[in-house]
Coordinates of C-alpha atoms in Angstrom, one line a residue:
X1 CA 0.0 0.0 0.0
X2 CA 1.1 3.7 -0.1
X3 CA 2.8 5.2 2.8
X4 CA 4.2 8.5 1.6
X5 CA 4.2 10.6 -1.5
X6 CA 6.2 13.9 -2.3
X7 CA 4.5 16.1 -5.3
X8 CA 7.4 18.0 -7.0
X9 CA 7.6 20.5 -9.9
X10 CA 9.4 19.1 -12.7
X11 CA 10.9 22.0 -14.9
X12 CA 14.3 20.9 -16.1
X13 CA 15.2 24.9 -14.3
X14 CA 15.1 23.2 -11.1
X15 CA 18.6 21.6 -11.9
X16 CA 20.6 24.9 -11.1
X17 CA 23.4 24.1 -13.8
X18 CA 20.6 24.3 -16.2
X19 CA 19.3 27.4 -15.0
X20 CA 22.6 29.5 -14.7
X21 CA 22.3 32.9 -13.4
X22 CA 18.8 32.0 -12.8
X23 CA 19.3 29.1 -10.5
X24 CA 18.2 31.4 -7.5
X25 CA 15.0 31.8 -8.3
X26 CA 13.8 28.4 -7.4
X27 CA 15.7 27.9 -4.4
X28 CA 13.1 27.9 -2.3
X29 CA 11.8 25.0 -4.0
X30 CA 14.2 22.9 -4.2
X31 CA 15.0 23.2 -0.3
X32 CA 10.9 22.5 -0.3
X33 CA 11.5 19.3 -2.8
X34 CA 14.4 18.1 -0.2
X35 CA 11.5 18.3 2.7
X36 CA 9.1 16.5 1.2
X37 CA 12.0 13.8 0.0
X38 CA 12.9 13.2 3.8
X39 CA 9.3 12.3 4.5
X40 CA 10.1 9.8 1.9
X41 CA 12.7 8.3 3.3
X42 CA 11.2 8.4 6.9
X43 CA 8.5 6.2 5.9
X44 CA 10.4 3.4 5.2
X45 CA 9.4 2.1 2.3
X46 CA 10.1 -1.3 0.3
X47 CA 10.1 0.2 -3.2
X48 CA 9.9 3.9 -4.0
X49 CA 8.5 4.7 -8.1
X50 CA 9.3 8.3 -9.6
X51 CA 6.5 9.2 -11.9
X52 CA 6.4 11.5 -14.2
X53 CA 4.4 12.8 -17.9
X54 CA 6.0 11.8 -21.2
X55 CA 5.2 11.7 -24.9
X56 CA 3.3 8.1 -25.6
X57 CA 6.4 7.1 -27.5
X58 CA 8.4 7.1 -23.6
X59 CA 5.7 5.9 -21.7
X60 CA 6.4 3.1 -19.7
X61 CA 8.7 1.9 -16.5
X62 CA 12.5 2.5 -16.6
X63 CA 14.6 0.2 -14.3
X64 CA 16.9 1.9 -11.6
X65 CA 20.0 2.7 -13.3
X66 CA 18.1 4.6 -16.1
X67 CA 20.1 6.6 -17.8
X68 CA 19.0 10.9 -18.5
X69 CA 20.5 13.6 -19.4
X70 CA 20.1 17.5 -19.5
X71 CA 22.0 18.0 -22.6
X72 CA 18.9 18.9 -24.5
X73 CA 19.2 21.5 -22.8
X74 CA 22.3 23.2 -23.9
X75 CA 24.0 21.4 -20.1
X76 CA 26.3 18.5 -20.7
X77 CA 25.2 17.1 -16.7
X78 CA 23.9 13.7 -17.1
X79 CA 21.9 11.5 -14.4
X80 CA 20.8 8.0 -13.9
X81 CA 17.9 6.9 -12.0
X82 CA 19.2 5.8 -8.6
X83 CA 22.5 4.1 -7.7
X84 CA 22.8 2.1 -11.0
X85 CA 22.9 -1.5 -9.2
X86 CA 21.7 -2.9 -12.5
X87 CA 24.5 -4.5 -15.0
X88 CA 25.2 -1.4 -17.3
X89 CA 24.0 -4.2 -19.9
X90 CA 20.6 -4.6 -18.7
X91 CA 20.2 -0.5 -18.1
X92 CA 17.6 0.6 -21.3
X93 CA 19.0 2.7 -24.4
X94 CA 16.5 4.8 -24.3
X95 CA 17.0 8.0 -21.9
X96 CA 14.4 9.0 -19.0
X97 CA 12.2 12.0 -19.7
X98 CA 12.9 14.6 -18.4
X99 CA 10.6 14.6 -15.8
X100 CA 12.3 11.6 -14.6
X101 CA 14.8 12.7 -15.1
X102 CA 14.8 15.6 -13.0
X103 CA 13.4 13.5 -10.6
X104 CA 16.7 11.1 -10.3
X105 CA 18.6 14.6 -10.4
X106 CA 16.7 15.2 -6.6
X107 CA 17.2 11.7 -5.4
X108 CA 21.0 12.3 -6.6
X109 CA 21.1 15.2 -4.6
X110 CA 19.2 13.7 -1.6
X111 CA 21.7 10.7 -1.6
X112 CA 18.4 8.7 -2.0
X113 CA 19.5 4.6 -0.5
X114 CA 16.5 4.4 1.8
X115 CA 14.7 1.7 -1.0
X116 CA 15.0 0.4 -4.3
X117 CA 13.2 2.1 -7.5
X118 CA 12.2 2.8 -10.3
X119 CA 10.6 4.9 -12.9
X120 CA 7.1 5.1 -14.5
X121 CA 6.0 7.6 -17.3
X122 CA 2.5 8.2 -18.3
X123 CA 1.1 10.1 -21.1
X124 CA 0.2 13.4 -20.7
X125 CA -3.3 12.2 -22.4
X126 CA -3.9 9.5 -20.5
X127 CA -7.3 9.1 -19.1
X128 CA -8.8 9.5 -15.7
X129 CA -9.5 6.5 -15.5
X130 CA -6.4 5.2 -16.4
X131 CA -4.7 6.8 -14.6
X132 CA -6.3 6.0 -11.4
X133 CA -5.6 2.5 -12.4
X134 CA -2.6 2.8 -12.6
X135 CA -1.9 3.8 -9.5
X136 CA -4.1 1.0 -7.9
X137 CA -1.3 -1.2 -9.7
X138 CA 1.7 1.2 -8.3
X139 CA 0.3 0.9 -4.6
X140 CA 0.0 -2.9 -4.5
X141 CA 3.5 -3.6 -5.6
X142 CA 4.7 -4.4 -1.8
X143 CA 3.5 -3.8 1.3
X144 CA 5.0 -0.1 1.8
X145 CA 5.4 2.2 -1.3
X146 CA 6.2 5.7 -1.6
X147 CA 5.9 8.0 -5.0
X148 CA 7.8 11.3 -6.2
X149 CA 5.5 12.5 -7.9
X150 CA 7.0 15.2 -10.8
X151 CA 4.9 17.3 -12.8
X152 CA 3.5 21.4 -12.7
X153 CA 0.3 22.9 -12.7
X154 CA -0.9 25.4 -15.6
X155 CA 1.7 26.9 -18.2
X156 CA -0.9 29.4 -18.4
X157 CA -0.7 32.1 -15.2
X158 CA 0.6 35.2 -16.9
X159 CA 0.9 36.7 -20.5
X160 CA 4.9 35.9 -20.6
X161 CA 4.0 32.2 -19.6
X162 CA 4.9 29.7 -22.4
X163 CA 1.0 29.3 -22.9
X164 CA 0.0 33.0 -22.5
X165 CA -2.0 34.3 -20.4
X166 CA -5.5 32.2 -19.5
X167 CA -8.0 33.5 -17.2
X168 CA -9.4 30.0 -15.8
X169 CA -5.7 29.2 -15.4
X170 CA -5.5 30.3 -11.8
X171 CA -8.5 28.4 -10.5
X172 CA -7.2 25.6 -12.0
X173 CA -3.9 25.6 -9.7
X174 CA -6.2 26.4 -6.9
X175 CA -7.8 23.6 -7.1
X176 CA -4.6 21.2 -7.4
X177 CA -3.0 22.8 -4.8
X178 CA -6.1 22.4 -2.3
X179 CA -6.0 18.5 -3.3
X180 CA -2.3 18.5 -2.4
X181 CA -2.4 20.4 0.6
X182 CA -5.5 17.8 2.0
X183 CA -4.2 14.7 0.7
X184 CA -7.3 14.4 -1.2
X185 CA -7.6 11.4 -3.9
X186 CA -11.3 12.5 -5.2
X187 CA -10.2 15.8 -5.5
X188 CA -7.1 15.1 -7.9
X189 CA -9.5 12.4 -9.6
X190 CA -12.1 15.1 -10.3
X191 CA -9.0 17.3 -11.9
X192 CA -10.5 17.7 -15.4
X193 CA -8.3 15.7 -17.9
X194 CA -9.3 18.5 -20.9
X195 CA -9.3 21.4 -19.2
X196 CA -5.7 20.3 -18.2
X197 CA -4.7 19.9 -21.8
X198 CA -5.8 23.2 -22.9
X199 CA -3.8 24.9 -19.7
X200 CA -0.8 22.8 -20.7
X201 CA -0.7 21.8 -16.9
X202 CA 1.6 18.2 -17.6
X203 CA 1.0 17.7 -13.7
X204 CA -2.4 16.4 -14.0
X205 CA -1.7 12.3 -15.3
X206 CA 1.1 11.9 -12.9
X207 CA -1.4 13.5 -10.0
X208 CA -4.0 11.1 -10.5
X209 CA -1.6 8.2 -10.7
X210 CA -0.8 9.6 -6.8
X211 CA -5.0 9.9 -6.6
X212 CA -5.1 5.9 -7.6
X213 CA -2.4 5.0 -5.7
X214 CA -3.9 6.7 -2.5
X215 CA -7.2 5.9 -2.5
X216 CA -8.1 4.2 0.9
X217 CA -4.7 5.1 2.3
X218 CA -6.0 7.8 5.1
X219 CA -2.6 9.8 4.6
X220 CA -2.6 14.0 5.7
X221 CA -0.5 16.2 3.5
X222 CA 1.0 19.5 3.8
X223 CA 1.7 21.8 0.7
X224 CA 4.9 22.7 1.1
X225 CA 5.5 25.6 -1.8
X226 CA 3.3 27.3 -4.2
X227 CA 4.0 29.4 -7.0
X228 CA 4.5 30.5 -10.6
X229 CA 7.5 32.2 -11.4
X230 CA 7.6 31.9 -14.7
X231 CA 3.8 31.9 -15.4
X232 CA 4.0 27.8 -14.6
X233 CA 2.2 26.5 -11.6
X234 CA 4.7 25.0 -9.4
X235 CA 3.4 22.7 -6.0
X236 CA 5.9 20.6 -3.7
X237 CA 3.7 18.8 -0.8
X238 CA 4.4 15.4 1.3
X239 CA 1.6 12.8 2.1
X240 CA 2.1 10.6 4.8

């Protein structure tokens, strides 16, 4: 069952050699994303799964040991998806996401060794209902699993925002970030899948995987950081 989730943003910015000279403006999340990772690691899980949105052509699960890299954007830094215990031979060609990708650059920087992992990308399209299944599957893989949940609310807040400026854009995050901050499966399930398309909000599959995963689990969460700094809805909270 699920013992503990951490919600992260998952903008390659975070990763401060990516940013540059603008790697200060999201401090305050990543010291937010290295909370909710030590509520993680206190719960003492058997298995911990990163999950994150992806085009349909890299959805799937990536072993631990997956390689990624931030070289698509102009950084030669590259990652891999936990320690790399698996044989380099058995470690797929194919590179994470990169919101997995950012996500193994956290765990990196946590020193994550509490359990093993592994990776799971869903579509951005995928459905509701899907995705909620998905996460029923996640949460009965052993008898304590945690998430990292990566993905980001609206692109939509402001008029400099890569999607412009959208007025229902801002109720939108309000309403994710209330489901965060109560731990609420229904109210990520009830997240509307097309609505979330048009806002570019890539957040919203990888939520409701956390929604399937959690149903029945009675865990209390805490929202941890909220904003938009670049017109993006960023969240960081940790269930438990």
């Amino acid at each position: 069952m699920l013992v503990a989730a951490a919600v992260c943003p998952a903008p390659p910015l975070l990763v401060p050699e990516v940013a540059a000279g603008a790697a200060a403006e999201l401090g305050a999340a990543r010291t937010a994303c290295s909370d909710a990772l030590a509520v993680l690691a206190a719960s003492r899980p058997d298995l911990l799964v990163v999950v994150g949105a992806a085009a349909e052509d890299a959805a799937g699960t990536y072993p631990e040991g997956s390689p990624g890299s931030f070289r698509p954007f102009g950084v030669a830094a590259d990652v891999r998806l936990g320690s790399g215990a698996e044989p380099e031979a058995a470690v797929p060609e194919r590179p994470l996401p990169a919101p997995l990708a950012v996500g193994a650059w956290l765990l990196a920087r946590a020193r994550w060794g509490a359990a093993p992992l592994e990776g799971l990308a869903v579509a951005e399209t995928l459905e509701t209902a899907d995705c909620l299944a998905a996460g029923r599957g996640l949460a009965a893989r052993a008898d304590r699993v945690a998430l990292l949940v990566m993905g980001d609310g609206s692109a939509c807040r402001t008029l400099k925002a890569p999607g412009y400026l959208d007025e229902r854009a801002a109720g939108f995050d309000a309403a994710a970030a209330r489901a965060l901050a109560d731990a609420d499966p229904a109210a990520l399930a009830a997240l509307d899948a097309g609505l979330a398309h048009e806002l570019l909000a890539a957040g919203r599959a990888p939520w409701q995987v956390l929604a399937g995963a959690a149903e029945g689990a009675g865990l209390a969460g805490r929202l941890l950081y909220e904003d938009a700094p670049y017109g993006v809805g960023y969240f960081v909270a940790a269930w438990s």
